[in-house]
PDB file of C-alpha atoms and ligand atoms in Angstrom:
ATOM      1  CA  UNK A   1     101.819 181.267  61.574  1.00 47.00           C
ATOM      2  CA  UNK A   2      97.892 181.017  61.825  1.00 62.00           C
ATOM      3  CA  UNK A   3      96.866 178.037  62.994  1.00 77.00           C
ATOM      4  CA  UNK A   4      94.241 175.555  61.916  1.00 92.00           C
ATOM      5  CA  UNK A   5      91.479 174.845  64.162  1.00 95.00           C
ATOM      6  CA  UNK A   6      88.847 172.217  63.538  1.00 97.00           C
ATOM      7  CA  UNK A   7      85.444 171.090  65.632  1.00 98.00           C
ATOM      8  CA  UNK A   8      84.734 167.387  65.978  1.00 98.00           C
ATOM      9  CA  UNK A   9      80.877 168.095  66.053  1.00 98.00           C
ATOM     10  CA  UNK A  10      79.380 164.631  66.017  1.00 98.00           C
ATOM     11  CA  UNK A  11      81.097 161.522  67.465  1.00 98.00           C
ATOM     12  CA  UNK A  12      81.021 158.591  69.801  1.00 98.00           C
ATOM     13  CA  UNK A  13      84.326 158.752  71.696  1.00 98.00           C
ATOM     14  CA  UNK A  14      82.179 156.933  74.389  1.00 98.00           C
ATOM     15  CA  UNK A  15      81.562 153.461  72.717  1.00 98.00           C
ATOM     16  CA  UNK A  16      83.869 150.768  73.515  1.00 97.00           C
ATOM     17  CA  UNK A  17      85.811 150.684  70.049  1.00 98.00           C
ATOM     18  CA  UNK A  18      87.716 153.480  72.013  1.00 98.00           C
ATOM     19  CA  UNK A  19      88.145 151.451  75.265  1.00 98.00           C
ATOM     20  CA  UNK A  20      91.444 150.512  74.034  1.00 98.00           C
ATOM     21  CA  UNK A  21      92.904 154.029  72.929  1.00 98.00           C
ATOM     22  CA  UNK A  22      90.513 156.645  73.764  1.00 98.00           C
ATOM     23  CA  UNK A  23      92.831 159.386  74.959  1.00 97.00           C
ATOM     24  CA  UNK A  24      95.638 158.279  72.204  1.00 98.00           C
ATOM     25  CA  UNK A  25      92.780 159.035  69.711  1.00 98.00           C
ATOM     26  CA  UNK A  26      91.988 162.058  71.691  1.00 98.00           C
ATOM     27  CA  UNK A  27      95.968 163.105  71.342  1.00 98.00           C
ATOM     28  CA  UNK A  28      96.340 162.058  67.652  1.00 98.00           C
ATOM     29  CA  UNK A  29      92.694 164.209  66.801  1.00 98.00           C
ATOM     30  CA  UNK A  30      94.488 167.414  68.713  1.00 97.00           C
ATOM     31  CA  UNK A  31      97.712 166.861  66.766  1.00 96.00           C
ATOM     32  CA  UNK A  32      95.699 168.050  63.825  1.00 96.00           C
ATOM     33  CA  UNK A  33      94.247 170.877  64.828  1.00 96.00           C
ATOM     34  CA  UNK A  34      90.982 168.923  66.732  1.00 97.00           C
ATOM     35  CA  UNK A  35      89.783 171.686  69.804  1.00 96.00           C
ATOM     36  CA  UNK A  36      86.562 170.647  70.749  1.00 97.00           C
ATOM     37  CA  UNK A  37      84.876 167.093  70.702  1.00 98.00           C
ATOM     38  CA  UNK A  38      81.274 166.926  70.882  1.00 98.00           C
ATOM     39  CA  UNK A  39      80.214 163.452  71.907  1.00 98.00           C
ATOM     40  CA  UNK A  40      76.619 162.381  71.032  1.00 98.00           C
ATOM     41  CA  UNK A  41      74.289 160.903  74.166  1.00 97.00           C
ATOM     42  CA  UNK A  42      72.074 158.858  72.605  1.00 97.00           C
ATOM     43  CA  UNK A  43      70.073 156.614  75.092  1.00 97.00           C
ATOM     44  CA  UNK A  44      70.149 156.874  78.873  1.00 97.00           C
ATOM     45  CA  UNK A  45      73.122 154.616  79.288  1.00 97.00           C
ATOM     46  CA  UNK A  46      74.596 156.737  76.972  1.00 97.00           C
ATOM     47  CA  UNK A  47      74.199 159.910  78.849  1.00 98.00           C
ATOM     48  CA  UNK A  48      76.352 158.616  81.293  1.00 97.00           C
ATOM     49  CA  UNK A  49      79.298 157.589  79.259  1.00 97.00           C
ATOM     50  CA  UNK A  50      79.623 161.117  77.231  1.00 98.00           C
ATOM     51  CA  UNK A  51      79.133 163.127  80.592  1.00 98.00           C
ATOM     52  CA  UNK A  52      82.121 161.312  82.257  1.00 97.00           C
ATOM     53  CA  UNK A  53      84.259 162.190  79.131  1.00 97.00           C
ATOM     54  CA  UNK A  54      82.872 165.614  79.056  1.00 97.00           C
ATOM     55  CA  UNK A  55      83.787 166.251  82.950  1.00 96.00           C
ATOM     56  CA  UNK A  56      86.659 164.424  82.729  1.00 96.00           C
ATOM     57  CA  UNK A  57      88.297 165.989  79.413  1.00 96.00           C
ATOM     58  CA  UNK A  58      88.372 169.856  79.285  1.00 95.00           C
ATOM     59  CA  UNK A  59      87.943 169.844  74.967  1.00 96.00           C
ATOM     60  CA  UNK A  60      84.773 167.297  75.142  1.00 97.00           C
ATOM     61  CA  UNK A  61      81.299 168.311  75.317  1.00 97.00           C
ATOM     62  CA  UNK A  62      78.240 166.552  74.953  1.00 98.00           C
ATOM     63  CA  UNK A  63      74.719 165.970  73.753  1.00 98.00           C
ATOM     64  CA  UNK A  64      72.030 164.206  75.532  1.00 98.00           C
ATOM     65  CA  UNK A  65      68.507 162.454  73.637  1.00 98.00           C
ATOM     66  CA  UNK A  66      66.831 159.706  72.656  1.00 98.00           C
ATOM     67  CA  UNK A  67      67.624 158.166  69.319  1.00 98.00           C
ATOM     68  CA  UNK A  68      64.500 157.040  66.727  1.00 98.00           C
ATOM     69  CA  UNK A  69      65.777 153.690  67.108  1.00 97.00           C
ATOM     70  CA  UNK A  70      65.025 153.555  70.556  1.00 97.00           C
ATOM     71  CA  UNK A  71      61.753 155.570  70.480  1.00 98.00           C
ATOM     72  CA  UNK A  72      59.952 153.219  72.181  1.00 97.00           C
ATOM     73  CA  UNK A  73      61.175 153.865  75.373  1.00 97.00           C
ATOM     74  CA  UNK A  74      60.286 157.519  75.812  1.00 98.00           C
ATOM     75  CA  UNK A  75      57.537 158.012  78.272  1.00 98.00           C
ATOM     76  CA  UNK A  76      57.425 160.813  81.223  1.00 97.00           C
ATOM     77  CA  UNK A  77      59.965 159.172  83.510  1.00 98.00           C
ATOM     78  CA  UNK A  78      62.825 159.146  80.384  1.00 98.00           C
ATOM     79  CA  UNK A  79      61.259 162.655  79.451  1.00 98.00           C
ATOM     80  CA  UNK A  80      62.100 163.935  83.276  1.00 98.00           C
ATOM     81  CA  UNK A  81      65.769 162.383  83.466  1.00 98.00           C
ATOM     82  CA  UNK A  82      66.317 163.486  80.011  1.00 98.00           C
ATOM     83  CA  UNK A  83      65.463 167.253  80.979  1.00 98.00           C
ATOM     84  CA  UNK A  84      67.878 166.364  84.201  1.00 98.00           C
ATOM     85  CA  UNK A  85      70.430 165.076  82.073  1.00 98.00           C
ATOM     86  CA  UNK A  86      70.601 168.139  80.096  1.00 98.00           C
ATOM     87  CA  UNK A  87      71.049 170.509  82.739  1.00 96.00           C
ATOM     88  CA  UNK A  88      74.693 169.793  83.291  1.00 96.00           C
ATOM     89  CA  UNK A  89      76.677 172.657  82.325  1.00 94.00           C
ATOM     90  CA  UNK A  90      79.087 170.105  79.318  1.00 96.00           C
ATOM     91  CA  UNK A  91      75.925 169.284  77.864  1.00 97.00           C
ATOM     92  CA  UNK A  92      75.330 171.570  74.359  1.00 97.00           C
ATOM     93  CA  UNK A  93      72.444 169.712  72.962  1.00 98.00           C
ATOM     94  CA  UNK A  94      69.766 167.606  72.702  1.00 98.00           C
ATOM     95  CA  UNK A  95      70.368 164.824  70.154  1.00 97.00           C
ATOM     96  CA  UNK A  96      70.763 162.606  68.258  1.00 97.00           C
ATOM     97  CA  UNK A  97      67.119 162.634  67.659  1.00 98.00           C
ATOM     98  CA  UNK A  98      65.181 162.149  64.750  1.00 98.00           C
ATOM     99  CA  UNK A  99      62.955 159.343  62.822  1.00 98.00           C
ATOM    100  CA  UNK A 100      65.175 156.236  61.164  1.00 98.00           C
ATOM    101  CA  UNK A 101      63.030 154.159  58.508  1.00 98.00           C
ATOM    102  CA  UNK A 102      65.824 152.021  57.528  1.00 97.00           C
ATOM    103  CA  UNK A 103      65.889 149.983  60.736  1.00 97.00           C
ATOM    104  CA  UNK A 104      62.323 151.224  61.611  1.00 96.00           C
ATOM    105  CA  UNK A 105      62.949 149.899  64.957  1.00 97.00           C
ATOM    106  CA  UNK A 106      59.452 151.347  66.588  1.00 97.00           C
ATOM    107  CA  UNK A 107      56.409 152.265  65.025  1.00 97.00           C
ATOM    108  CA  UNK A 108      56.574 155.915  62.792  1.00 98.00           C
ATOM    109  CA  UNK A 109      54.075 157.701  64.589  1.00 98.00           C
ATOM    110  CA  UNK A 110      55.743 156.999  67.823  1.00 98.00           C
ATOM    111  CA  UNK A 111      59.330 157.998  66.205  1.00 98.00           C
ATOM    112  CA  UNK A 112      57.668 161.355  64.567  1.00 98.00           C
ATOM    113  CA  UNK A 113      56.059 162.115  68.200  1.00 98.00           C
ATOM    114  CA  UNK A 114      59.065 161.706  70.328  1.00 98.00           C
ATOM    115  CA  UNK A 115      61.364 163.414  67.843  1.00 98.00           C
ATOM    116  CA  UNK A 116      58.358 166.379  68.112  1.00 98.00           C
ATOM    117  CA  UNK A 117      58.650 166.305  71.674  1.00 98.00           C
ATOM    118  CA  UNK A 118      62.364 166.274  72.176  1.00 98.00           C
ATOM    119  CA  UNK A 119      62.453 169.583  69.420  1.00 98.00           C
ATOM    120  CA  UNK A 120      60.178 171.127  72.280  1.00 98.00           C
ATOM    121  CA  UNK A 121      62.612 170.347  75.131  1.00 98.00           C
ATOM    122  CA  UNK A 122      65.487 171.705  73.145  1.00 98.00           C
ATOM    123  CA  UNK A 123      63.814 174.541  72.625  1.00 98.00           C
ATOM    124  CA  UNK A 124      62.379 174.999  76.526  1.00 97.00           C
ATOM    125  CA  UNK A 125      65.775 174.014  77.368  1.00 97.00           C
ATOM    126  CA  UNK A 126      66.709 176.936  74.949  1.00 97.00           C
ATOM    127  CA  UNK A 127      69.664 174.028  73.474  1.00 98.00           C
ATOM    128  CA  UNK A 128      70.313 173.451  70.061  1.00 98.00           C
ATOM    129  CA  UNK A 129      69.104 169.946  68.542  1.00 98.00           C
ATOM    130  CA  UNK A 130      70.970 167.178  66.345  1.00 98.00           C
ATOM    131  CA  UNK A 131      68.759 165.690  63.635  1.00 98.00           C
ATOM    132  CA  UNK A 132      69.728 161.871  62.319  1.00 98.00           C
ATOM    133  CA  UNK A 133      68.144 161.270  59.685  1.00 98.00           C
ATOM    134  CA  UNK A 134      67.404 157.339  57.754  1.00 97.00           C
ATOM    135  CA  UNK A 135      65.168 156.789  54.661  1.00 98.00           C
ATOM    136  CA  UNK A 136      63.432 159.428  56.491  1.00 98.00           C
ATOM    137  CA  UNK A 137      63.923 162.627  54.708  1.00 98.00           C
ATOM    138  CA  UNK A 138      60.006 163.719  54.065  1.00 98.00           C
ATOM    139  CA  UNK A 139      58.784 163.385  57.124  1.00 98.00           C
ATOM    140  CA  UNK A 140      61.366 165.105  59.118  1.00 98.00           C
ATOM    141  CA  UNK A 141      61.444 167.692  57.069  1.00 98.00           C
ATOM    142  CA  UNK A 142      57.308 167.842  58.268  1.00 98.00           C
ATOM    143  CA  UNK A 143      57.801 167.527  61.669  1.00 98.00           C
ATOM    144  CA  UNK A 144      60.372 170.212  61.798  1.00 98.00           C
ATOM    145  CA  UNK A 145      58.123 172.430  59.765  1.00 98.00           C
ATOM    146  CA  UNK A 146      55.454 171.361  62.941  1.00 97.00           C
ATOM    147  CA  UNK A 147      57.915 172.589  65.462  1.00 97.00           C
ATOM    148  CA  UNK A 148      57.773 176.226  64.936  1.00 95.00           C
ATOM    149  CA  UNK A 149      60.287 177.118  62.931  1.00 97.00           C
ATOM    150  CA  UNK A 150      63.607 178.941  62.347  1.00 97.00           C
ATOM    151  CA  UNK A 151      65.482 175.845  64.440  1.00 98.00           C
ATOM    152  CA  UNK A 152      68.900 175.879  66.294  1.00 98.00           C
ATOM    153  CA  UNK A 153      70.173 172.885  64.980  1.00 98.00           C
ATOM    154  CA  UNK A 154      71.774 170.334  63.086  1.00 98.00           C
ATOM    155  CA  UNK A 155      71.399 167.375  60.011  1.00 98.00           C
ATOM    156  CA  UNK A 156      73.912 165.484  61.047  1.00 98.00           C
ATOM    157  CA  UNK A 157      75.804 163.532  58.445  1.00 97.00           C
ATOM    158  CA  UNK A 158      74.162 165.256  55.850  1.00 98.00           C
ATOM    159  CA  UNK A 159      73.140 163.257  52.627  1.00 97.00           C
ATOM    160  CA  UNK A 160      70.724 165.353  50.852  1.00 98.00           C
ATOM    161  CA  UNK A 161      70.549 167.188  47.396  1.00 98.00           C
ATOM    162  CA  UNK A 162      70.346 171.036  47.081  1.00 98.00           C
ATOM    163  CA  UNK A 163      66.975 171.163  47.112  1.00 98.00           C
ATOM    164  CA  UNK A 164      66.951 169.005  50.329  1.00 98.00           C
ATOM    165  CA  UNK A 165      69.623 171.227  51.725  1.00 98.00           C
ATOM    166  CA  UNK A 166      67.970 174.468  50.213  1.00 98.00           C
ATOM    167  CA  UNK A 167      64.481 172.875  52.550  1.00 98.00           C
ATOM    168  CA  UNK A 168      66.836 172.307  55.696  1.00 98.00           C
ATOM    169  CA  UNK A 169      68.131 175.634  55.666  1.00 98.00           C
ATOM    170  CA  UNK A 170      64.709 177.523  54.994  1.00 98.00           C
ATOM    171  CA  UNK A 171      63.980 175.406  58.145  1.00 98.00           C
ATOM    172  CA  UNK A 172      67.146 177.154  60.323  1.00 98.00           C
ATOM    173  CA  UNK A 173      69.160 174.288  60.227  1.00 98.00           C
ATOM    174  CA  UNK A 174      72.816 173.833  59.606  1.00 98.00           C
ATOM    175  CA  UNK A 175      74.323 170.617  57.714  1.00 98.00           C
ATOM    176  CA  UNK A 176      76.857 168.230  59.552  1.00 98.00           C
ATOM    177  CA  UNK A 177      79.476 167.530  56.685  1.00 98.00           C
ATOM    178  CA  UNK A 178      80.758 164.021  57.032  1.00 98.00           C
ATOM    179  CA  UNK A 179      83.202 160.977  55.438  1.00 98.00           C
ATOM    180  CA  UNK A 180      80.244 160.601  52.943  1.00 97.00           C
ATOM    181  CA  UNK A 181      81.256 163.638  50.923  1.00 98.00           C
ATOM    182  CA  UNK A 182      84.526 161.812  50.049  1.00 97.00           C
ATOM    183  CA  UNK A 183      83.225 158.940  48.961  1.00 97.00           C
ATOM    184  CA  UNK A 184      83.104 157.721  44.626  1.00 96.00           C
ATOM    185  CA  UNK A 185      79.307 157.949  44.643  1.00 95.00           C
ATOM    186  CA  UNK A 186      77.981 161.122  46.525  1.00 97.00           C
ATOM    187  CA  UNK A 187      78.303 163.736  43.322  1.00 98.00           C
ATOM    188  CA  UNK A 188      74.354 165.455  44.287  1.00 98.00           C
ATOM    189  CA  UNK A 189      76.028 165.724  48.108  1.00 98.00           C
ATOM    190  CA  UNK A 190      78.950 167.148  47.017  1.00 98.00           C
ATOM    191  CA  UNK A 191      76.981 169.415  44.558  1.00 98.00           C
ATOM    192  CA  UNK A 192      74.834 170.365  47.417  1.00 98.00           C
ATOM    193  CA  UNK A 193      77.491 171.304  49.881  1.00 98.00           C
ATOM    194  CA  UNK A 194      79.224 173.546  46.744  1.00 98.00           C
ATOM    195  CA  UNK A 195      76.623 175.254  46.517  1.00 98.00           C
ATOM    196  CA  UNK A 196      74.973 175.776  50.294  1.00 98.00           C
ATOM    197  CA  UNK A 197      76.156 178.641  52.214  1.00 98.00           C
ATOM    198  CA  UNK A 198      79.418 178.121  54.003  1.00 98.00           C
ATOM    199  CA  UNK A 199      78.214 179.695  57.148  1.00 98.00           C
ATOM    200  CA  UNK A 200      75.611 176.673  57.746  1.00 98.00           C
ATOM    201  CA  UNK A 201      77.910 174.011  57.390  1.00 98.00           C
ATOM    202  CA  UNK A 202      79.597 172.407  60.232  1.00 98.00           C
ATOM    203  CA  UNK A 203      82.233 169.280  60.655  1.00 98.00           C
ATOM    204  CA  UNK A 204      81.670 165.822  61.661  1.00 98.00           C
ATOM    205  CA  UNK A 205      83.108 162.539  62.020  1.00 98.00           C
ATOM    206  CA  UNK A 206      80.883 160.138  63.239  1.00 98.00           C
ATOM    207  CA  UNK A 207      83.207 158.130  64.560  1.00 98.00           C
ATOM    208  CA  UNK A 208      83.812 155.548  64.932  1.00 98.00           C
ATOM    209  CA  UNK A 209      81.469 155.017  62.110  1.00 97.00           C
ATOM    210  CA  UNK A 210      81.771 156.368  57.986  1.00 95.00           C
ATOM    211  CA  UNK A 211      85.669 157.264  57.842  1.00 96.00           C
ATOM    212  CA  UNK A 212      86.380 159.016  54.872  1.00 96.00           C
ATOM    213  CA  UNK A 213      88.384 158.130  51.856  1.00 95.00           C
ATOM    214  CA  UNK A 214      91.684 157.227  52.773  1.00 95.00           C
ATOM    215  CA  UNK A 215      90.857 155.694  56.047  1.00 95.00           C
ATOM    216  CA  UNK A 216      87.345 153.866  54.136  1.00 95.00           C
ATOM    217  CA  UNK A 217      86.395 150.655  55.517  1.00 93.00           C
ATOM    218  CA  UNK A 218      88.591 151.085  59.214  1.00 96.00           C
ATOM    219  CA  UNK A 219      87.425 152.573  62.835  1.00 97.00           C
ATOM    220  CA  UNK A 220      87.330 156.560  61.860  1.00 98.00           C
ATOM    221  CA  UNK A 221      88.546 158.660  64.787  1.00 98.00           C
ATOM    222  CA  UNK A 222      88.578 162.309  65.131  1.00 98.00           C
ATOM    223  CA  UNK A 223      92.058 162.744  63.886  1.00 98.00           C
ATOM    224  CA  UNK A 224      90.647 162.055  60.541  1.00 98.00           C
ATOM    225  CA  UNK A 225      88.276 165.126  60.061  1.00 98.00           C
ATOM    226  CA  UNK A 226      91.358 166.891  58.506  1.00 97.00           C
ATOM    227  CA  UNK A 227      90.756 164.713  55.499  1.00 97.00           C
ATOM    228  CA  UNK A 228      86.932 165.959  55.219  1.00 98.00           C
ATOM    229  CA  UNK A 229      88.074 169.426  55.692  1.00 98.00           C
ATOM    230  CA  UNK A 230      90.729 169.140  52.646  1.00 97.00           C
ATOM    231  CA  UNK A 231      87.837 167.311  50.533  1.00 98.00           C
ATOM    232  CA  UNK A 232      85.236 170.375  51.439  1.00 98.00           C
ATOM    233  CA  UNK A 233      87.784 172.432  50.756  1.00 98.00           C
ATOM    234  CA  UNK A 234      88.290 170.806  47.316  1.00 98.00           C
ATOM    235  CA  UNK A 235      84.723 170.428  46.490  1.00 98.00           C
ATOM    236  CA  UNK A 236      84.143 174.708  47.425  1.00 98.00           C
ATOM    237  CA  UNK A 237      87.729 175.442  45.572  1.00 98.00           C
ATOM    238  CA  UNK A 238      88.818 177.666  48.694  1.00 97.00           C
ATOM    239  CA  UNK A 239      91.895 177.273  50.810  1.00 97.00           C
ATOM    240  CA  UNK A 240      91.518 174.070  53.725  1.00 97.00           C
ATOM    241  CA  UNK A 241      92.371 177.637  56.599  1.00 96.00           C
ATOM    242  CA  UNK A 242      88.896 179.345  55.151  1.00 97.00           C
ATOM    243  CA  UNK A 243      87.052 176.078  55.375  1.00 98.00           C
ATOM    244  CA  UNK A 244      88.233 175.347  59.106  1.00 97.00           C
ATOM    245  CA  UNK A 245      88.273 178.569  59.893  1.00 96.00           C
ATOM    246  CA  UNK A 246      84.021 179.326  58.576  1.00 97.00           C
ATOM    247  CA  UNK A 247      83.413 175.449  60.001  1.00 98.00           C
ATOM    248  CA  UNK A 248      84.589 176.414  63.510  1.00 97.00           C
ATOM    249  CA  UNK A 249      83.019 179.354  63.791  1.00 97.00           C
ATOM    250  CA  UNK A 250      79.778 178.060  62.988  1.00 98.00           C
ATOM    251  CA  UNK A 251      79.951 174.845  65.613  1.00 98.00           C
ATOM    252  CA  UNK A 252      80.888 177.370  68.317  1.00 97.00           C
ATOM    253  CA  UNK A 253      77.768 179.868  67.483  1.00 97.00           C
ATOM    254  CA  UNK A 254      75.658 176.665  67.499  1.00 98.00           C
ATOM    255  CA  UNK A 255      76.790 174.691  69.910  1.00 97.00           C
ATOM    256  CA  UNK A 256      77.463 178.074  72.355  1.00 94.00           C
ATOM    257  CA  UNK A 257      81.231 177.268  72.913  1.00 90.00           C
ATOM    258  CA  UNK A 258      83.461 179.201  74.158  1.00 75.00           C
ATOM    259  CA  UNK A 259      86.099 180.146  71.369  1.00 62.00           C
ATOM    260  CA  UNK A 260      88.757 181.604  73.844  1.00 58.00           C
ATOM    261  CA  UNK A 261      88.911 177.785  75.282  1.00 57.00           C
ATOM    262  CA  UNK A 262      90.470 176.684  71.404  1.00 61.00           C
ATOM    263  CA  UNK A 263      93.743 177.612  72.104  1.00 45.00           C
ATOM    264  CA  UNK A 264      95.796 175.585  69.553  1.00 39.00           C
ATOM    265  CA  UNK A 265      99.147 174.560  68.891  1.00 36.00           C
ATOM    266  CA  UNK A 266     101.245 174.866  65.441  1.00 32.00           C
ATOM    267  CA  UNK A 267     100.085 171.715  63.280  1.00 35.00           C
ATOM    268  CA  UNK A 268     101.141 173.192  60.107  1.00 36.00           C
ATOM    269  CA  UNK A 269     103.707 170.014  59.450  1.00 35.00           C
ATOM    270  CA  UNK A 270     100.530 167.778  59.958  1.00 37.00           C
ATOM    271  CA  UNK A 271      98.396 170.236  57.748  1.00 39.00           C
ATOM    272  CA  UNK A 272     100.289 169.947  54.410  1.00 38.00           C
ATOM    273  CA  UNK A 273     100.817 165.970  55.212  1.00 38.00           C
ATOM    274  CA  UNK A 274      97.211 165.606  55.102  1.00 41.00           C
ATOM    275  CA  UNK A 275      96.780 167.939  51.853  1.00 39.00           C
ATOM    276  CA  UNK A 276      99.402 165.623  50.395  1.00 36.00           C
ATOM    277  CA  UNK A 277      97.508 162.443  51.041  1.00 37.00           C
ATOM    278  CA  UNK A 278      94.404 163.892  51.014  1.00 35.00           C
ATOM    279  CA  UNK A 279      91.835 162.377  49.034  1.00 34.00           C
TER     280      UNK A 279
HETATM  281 ZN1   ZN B 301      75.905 159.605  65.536  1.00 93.86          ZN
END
């Protein structure tokens, strides 16, 4: 029986609304077909919790960078341990980077010049990037265009329109499919992601943040990204296998895993109980 296989490409295993069952949520996320975890560094402290999961847990990677929200702390000493940082051999990216206007926690300029200069380590480092993205949309779309486009890299929790997505893919970038996409409201997101090339799209939880309709409103884990597979497989009208199948293969050509380390055991039981339920 094939098996399904599924990529965790954005979370936060690290935070403490895991200290109490981080490697039961890792279990219940494999049980589903879960094979890699990456696990998003996003400020120095940061780094070091999702590198001692990544060394410590064979099926977690992770990404190291500085998020908008904390812009103001970038200077040439966080640029050199950053660049340090993401020479261990678990780390796949650079991220979450980006510019946030919602909580516009340090000035623009400053936000739009260190998400600039973290692009240009990713792409010294020769590393992929992940984009977040906040009342923000414009202008990251112009500083990407600044960086010297096509981009390895992500918009993570994607929540654009087609002609947003149609811009972010001109640019090189795949989209991070989320919880969002299940949720009453998001008909131009899930109009997008019908229509956007399957071989750009990657999967994402965000945990513990944005679960997806059923599990709305409590701590999402990994476990639950079967339920945004099943809904992106509703929304494209294609079997849940193709969608995890295209999904996987695209987060390991991004993120440069290695797809002979996704062995997988049979979750087929767990499959259809999730279809069943599924939103
Ligand atoms: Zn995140």
């Amino acid at each position: 029986m094939d098996e399904l296989i599924l990529i965790d490409t954005h979370c936060h295993l690290d935070l403490e609304a895991f200290d109490a069952d981080r490697s039961a949520a890792l279990d219940r996320a494999r049980s589903t077909g879960v094979r890699a975890f990456v696990v998003i560094g996003f400020a120095p402290e940061r780094w070091r919790t999702a590198l001692a999961l990544a060394e410590s847990t064979p099926d977690v990677f992770a990404t190291v960078g500085l998020h908008p929200t904390e812009a103001a702390r970038y200077d040439e000493a966080l640029e050199r341990a950053l660049t340090g940082a993401a020479s261990h051999t678990r780390v796949r990216a650079i991220g979450e980077i980006g510019l946030d206007y919602y909580w516009d926690a340090a000035p623009r300029p400053l936000q739009r010049e260190v998400f600039l200069r973290q692009i240009r380590l990713a792409k010294a480092l020769d590393l992929p990037f992940v984009v977040h993205q906040r009342d923000a949309a414009e202008d990251v779309l112009a500083v990407l265009s600044d960086a010297g486009p096509p981009h390895q890299g992500v918009m993570h929790c994607f929540t654009g329109d087609i002609d947003y997505a149609r811009a972010c893919l001109e640019l090189g970038m795949y989209l991070g499919v989320g919880g969002i996409i299940t949720y009453p409201r998001a008909n131009a997101l899930r109009e997008a992601l019908r229509w956007a090339p399957v071989d750009r799209l990657v999967l994402e939880t965000d945990s513990p943040y944005l679960a997806p309709v059923p599990y709305r409103g409590k701590r999402n884990e990994p476990a639950y990204l079967l339920a945004i597979a099943a809904k992106l497989a509703e929304i494209r009208g294609v079997p849940i296998r193709e969608i995890a199948r295209i999904t996987t293969e695209n987060a390991v050509r991004l993120f440069g895993l290695s797809p002979d380390r996704l062995g997988a055991g049979n979750v087929e039981a767990r499959v259809r109980s999730h279809e069943l339920r599924g939103p």
